[in-house]
Short mmCIF file of N, CA, C and O and ligand atoms in Angstrom, two decimals:
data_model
loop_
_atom_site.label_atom_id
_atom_site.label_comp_id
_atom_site.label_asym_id
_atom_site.label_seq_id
_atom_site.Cartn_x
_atom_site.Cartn_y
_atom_site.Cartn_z
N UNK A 11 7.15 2.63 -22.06
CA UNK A 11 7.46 1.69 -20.97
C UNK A 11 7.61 2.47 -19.67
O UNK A 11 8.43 3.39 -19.67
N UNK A 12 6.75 2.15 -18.26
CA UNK A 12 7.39 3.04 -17.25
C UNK A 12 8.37 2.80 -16.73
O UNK A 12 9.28 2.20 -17.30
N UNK A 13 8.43 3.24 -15.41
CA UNK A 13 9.97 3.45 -14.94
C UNK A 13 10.60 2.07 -14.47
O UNK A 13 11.76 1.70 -14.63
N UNK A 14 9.37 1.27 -13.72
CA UNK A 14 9.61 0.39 -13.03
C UNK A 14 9.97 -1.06 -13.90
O UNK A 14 10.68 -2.00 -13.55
N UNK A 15 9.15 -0.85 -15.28
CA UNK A 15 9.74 -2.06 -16.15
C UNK A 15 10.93 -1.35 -17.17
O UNK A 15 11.28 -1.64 -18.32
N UNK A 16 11.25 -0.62 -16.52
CA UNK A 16 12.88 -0.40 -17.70
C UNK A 16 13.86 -0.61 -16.56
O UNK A 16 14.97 -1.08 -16.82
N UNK A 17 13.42 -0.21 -14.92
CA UNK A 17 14.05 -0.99 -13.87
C UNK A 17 14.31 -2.49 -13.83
O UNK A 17 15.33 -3.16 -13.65
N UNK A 18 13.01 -2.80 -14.07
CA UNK A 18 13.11 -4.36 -14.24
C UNK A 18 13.92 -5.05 -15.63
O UNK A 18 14.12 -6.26 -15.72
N UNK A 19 14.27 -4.22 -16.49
CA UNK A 19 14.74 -5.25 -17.36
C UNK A 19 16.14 -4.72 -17.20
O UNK A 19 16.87 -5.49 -17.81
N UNK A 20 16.87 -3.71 -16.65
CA UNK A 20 17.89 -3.02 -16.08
C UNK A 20 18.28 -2.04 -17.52
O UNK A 20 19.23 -2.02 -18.31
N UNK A 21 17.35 -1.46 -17.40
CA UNK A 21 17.69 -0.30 -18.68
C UNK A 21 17.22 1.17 -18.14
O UNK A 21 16.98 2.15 -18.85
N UNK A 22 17.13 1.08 -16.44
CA UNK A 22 17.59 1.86 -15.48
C UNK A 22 18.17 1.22 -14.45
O UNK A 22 17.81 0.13 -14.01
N UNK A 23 19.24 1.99 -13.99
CA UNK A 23 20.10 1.02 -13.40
C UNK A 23 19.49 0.95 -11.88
O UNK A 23 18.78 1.92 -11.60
N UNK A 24 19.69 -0.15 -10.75
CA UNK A 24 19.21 0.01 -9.54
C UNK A 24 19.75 -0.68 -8.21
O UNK A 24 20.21 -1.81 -8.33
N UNK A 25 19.75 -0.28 -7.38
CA UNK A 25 20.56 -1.16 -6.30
C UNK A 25 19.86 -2.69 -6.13
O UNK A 25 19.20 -2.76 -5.09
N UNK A 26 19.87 -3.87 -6.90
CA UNK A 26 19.35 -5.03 -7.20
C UNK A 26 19.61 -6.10 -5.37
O UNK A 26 20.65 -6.40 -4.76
N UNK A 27 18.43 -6.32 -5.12
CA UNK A 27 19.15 -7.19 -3.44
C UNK A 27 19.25 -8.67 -4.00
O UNK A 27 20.02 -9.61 -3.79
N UNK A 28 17.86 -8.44 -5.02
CA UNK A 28 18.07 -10.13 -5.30
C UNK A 28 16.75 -10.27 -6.53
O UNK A 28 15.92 -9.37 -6.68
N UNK A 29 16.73 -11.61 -7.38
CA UNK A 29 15.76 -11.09 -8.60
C UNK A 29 15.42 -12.75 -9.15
O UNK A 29 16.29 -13.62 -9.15
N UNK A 30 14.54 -12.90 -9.42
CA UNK A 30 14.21 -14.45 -10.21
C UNK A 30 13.58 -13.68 -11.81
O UNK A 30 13.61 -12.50 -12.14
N UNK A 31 13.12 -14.69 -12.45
CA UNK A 31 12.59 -14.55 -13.78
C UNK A 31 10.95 -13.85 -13.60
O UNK A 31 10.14 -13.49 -14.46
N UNK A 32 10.88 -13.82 -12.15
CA UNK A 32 9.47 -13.26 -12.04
C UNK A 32 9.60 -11.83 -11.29
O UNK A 32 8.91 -10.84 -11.54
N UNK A 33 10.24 -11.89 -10.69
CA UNK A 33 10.71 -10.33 -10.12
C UNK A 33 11.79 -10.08 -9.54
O UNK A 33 12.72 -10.87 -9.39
N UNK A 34 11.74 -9.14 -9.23
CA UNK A 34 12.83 -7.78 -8.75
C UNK A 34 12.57 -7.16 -6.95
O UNK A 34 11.57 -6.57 -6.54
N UNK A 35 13.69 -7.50 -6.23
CA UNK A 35 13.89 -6.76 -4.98
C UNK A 35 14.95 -5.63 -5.37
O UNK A 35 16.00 -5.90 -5.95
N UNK A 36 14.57 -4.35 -5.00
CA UNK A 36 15.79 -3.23 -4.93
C UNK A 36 15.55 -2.25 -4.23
O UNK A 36 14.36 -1.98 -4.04
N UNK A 37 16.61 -1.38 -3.61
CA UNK A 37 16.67 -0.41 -2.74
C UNK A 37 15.50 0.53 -3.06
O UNK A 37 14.89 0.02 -3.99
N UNK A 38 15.08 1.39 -2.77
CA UNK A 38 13.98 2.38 -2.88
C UNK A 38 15.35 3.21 -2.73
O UNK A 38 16.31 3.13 -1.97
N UNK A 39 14.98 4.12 -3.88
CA UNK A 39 16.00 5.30 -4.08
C UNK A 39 16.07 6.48 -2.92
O UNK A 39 17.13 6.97 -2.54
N UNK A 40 15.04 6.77 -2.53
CA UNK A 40 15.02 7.83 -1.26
C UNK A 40 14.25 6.92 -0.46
O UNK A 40 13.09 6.68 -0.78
N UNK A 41 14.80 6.36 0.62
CA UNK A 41 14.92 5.25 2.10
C UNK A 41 13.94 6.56 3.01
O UNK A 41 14.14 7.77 3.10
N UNK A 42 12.60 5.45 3.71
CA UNK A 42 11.96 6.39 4.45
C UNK A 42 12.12 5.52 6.17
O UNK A 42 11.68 5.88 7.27
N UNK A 43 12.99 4.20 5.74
CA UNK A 43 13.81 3.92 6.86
C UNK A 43 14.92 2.92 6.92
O UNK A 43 15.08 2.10 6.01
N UNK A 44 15.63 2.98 7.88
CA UNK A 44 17.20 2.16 7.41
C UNK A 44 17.03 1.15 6.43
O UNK A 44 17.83 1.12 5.50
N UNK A 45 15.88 0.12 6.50
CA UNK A 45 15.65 -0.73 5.31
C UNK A 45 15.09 -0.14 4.59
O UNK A 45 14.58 0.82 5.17
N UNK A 46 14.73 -0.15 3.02
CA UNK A 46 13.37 0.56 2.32
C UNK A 46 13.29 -0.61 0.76
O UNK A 46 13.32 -0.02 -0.32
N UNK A 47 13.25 -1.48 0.75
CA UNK A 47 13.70 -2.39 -0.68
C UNK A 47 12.15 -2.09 -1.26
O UNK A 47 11.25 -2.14 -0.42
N UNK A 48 11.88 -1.85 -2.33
CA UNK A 48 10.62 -2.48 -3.28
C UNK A 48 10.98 -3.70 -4.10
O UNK A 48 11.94 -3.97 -4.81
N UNK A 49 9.65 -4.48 -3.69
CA UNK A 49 9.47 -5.46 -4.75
C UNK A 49 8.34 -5.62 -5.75
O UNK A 49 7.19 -5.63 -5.31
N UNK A 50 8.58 -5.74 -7.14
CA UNK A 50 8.23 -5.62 -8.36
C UNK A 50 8.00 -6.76 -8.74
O UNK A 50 8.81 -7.66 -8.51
N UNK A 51 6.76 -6.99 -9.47
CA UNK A 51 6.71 -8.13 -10.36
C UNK A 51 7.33 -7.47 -11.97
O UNK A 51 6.89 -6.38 -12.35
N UNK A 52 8.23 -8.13 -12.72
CA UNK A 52 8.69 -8.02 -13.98
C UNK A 52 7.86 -7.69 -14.98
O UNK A 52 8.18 -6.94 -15.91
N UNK A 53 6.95 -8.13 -14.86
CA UNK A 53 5.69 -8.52 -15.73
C UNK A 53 4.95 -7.29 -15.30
O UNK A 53 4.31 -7.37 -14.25
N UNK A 54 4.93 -5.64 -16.28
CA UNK A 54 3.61 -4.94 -15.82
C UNK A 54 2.24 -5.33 -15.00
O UNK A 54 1.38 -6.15 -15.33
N UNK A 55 2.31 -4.42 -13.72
CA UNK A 55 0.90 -4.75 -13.52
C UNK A 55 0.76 -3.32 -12.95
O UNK A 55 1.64 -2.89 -12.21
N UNK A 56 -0.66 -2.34 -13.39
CA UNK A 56 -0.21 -1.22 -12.05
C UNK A 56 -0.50 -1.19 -11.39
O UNK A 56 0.18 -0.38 -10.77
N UNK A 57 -1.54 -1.71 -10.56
CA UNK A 57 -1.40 -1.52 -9.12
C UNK A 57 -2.02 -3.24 -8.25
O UNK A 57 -1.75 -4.32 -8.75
N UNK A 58 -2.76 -3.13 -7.08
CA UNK A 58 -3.41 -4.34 -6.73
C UNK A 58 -4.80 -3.79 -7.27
O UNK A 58 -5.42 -4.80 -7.60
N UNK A 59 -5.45 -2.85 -7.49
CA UNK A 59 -6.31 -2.58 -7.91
C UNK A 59 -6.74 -2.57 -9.49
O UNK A 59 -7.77 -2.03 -9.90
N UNK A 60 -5.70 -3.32 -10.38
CA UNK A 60 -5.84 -3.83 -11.39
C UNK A 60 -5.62 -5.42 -11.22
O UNK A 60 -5.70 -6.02 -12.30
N UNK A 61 -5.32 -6.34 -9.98
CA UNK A 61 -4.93 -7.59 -10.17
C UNK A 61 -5.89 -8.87 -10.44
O UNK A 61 -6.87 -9.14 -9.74
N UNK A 62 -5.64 -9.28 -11.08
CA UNK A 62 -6.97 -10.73 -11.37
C UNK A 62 -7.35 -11.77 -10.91
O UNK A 62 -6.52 -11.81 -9.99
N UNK A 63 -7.79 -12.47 -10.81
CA UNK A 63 -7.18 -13.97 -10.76
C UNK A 63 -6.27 -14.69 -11.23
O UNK A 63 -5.87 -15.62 -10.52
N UNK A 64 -5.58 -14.45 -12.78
CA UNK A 64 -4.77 -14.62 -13.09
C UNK A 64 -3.35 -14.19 -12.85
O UNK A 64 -2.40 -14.60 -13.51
N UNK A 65 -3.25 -13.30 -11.82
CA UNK A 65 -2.01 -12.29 -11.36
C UNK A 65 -2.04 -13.55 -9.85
O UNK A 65 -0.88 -13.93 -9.70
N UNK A 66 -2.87 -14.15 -8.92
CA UNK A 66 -2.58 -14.70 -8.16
C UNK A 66 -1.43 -15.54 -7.80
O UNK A 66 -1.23 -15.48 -6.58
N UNK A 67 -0.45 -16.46 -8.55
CA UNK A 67 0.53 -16.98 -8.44
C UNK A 67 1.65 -15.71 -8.39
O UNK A 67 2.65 -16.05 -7.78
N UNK A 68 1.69 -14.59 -8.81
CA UNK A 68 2.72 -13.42 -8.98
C UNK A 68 2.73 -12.89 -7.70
O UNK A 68 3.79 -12.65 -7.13
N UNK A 69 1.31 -12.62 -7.02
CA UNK A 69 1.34 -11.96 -5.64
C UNK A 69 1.91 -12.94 -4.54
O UNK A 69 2.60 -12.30 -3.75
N UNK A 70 1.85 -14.18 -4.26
CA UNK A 70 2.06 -14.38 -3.91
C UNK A 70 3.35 -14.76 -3.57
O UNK A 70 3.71 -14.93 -2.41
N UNK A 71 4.43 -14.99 -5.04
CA UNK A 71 5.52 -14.39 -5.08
C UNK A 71 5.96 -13.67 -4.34
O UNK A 71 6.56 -14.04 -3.34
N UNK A 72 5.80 -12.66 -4.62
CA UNK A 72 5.93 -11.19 -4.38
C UNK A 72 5.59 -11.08 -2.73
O UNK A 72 6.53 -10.57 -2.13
N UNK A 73 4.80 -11.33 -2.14
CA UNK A 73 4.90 -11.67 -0.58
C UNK A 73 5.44 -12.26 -0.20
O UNK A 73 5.68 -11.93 0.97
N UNK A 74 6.13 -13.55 -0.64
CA UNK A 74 7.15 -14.52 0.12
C UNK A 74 8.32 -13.39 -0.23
O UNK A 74 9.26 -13.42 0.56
N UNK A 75 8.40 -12.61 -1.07
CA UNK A 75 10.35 -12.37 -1.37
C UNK A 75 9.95 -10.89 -0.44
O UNK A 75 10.77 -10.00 -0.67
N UNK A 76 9.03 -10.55 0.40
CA UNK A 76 9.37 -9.74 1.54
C UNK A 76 9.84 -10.36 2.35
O UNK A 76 10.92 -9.94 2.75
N UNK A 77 9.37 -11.46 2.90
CA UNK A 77 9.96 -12.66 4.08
C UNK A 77 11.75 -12.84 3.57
O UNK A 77 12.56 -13.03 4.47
N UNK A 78 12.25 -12.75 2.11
CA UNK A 78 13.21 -13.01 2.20
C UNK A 78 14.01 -11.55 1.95
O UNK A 78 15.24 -11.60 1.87
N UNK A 79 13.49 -10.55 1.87
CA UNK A 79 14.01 -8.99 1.88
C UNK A 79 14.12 -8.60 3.43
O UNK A 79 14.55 -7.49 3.77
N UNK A 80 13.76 -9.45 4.23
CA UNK A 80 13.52 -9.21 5.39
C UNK A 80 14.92 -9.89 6.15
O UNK A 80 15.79 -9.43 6.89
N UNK A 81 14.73 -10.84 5.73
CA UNK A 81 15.70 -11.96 5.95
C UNK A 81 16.83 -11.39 5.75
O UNK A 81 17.57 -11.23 6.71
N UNK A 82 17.16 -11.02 4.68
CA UNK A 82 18.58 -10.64 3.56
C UNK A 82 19.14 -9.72 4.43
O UNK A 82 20.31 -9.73 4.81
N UNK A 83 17.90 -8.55 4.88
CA UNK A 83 18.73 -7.01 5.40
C UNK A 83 18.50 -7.18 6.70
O UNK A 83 18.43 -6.18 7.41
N UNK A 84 18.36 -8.42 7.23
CA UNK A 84 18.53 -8.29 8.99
C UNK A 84 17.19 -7.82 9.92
O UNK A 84 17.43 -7.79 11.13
N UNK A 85 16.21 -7.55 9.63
CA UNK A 85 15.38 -6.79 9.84
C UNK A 85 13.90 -7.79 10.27
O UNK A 85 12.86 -7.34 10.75
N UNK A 86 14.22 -9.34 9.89
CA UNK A 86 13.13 -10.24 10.24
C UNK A 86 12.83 -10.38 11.43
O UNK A 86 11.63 -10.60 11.59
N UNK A 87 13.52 -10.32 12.50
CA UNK A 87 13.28 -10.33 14.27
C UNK A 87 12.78 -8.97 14.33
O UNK A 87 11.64 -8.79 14.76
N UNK A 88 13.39 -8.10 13.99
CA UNK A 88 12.76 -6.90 14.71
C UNK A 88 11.32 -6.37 13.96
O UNK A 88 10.57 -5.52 14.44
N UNK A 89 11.13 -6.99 12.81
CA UNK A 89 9.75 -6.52 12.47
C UNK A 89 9.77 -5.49 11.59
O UNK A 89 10.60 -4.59 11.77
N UNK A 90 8.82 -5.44 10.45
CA UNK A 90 9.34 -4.82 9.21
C UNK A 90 7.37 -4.56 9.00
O UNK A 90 6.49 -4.93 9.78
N UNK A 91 7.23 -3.82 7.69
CA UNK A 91 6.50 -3.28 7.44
C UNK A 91 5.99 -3.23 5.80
O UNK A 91 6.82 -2.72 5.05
N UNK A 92 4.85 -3.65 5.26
CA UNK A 92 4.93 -4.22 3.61
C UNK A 92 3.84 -3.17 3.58
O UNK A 92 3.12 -2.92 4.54
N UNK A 93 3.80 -2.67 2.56
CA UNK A 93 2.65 -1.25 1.77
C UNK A 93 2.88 -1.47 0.42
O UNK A 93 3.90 -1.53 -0.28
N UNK A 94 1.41 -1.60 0.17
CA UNK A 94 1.25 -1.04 -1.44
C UNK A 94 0.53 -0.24 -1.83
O UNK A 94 -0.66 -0.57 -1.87
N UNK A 95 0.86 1.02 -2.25
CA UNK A 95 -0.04 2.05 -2.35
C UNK A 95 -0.83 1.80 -3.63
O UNK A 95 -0.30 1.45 -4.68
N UNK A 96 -1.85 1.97 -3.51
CA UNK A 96 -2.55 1.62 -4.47
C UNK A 96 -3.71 3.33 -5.00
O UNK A 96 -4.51 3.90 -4.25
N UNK A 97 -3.49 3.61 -6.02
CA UNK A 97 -4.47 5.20 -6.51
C UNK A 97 -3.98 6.15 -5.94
O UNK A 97 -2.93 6.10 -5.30
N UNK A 98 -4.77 7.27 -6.10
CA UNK A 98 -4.19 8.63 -5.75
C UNK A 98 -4.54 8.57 -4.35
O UNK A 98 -3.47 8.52 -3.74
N UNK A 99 -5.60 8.55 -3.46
CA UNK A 99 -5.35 8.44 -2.54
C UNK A 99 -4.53 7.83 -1.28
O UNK A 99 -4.38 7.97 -0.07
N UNK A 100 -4.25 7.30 -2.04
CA UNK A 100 -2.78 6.29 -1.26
C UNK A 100 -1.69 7.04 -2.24
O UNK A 100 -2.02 6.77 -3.39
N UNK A 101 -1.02 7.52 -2.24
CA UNK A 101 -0.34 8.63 -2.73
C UNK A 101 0.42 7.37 -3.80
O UNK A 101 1.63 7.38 -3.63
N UNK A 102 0.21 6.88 -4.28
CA UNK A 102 0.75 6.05 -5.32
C UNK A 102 1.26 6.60 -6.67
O UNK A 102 0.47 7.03 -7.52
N UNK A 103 2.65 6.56 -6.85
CA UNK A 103 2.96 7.68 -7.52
C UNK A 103 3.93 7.31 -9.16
O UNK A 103 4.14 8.06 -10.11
N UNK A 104 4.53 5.31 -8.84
CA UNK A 104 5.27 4.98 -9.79
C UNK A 104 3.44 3.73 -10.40
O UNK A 104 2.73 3.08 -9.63
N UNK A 105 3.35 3.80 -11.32
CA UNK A 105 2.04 3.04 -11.10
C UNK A 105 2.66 1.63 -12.22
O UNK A 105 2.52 1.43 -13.43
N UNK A 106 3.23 1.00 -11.33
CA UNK A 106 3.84 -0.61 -11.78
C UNK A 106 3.66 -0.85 -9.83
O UNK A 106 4.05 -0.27 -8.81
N UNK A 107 2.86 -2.02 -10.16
CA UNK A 107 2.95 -2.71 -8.93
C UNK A 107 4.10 -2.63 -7.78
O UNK A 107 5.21 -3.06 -8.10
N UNK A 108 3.94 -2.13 -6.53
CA UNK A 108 5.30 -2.39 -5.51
C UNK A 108 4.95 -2.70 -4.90
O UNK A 108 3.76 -2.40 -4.80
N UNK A 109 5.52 -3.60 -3.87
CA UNK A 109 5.75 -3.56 -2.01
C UNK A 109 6.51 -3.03 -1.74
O UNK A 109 7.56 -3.57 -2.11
N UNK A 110 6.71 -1.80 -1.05
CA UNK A 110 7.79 -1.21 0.17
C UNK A 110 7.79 -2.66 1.12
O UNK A 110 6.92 -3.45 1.49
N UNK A 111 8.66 -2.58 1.22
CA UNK A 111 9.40 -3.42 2.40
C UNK A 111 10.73 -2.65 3.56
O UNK A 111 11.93 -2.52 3.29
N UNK A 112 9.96 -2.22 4.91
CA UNK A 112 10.27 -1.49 5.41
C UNK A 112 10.15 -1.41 7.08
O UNK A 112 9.20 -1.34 7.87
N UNK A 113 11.93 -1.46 7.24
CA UNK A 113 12.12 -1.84 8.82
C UNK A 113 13.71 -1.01 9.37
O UNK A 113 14.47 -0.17 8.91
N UNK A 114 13.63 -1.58 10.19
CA UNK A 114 15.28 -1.27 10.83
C UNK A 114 14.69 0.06 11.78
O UNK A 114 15.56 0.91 11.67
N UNK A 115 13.62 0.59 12.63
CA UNK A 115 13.41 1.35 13.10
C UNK A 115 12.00 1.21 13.67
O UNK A 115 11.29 0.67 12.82
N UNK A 116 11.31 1.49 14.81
CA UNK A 116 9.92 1.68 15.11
C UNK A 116 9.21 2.79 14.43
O UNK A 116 9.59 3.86 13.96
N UNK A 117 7.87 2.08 14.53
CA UNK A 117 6.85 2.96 12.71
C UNK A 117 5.88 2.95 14.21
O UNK A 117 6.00 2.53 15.36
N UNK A 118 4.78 3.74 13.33
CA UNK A 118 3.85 4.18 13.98
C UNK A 118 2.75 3.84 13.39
O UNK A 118 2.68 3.91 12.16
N UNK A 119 1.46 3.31 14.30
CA UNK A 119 0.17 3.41 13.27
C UNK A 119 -1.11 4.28 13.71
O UNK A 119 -1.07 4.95 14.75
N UNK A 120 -1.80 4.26 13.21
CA UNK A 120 -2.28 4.45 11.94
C UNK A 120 -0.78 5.80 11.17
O UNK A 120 -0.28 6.79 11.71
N UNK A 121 -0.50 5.06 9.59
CA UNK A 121 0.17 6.10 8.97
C UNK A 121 -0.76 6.66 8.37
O UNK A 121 -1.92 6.33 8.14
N UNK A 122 0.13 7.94 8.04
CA UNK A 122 -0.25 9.59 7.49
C UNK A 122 -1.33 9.42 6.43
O UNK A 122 -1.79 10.40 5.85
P1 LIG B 216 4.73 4.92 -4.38
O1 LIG B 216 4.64 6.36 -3.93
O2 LIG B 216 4.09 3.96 -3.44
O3 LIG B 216 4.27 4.78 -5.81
O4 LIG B 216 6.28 4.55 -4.30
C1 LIG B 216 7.19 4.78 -5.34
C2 LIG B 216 8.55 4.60 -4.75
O5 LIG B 216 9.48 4.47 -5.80
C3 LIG B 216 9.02 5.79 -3.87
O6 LIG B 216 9.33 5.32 -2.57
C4 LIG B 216 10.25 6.29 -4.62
O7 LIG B 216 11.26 6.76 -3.75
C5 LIG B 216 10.68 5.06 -5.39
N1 LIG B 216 11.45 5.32 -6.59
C6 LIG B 216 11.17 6.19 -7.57
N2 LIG B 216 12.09 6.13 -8.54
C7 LIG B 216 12.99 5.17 -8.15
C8 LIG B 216 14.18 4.64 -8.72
N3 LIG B 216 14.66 5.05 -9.91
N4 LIG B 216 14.86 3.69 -8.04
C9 LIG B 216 14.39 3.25 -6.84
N5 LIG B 216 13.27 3.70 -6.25
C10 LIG B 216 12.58 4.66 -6.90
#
């Protein structure tokens, strides 16, 4: 089982913001800014580059509960930031589906 579904069933423990029967919002353990939450679908998937047509009702999930990770940590006016790294070139490194959800500071683009 990887890391992110023994996160999800809490058989690693995690800073939880908020969670339905379909997924999981929680702190990102090392914050790359004042906000940093990932959101997880429960349900293995690893990346968007495995997702189907049948994963479509999950993603979209999973994009509304940034709007409300956004909401939760204060960070919806000032503008926030959603990434999913997807393969090695996108340095993707836990391979269970995430969104970083990530604000509370000015970002820069194009990132690294
Ligand atoms: P990525 O590099 O896009 O695969 O992102 C993986 C993210 O998971 C990184 O930002 C890590 O800091 C984060 N991470 C790894 N282990 C944990 C954990 N146990 N709890 C919370 N976040 C974690």
């Amino acid at each position: 089982m990887c890391l992110f579904c023994k996160i999800a069933i809490g058989e690693i423990p995690s800073k939880v913001l908020f969670e339905d029967a379909d997924l999981l919002a929680f702190h990102d353990v090392a914050p790359q800014a004042p906000v940093h939450v990932l959101v997880i679908p429960k349900r293995h998937l690893a990346s968007l580059a495995e997702a189907a047509e049948a994963d479509a009702a999950i993603l979209g999930k999973l994009a509304l509960a940034t709007r409300r990770v956004a909401e939760e940590t204060g960070i919806a006016a000032s503008g926030f930031r959603v990434v999913a790294n997807s393969g090695a070139d996108a340095g993707q490194s836990v391979h269970h589906l995430h969104l970083h959800v990530i604000g509370g500071r000015a970002m820069a683009w194009p990132p690294g």
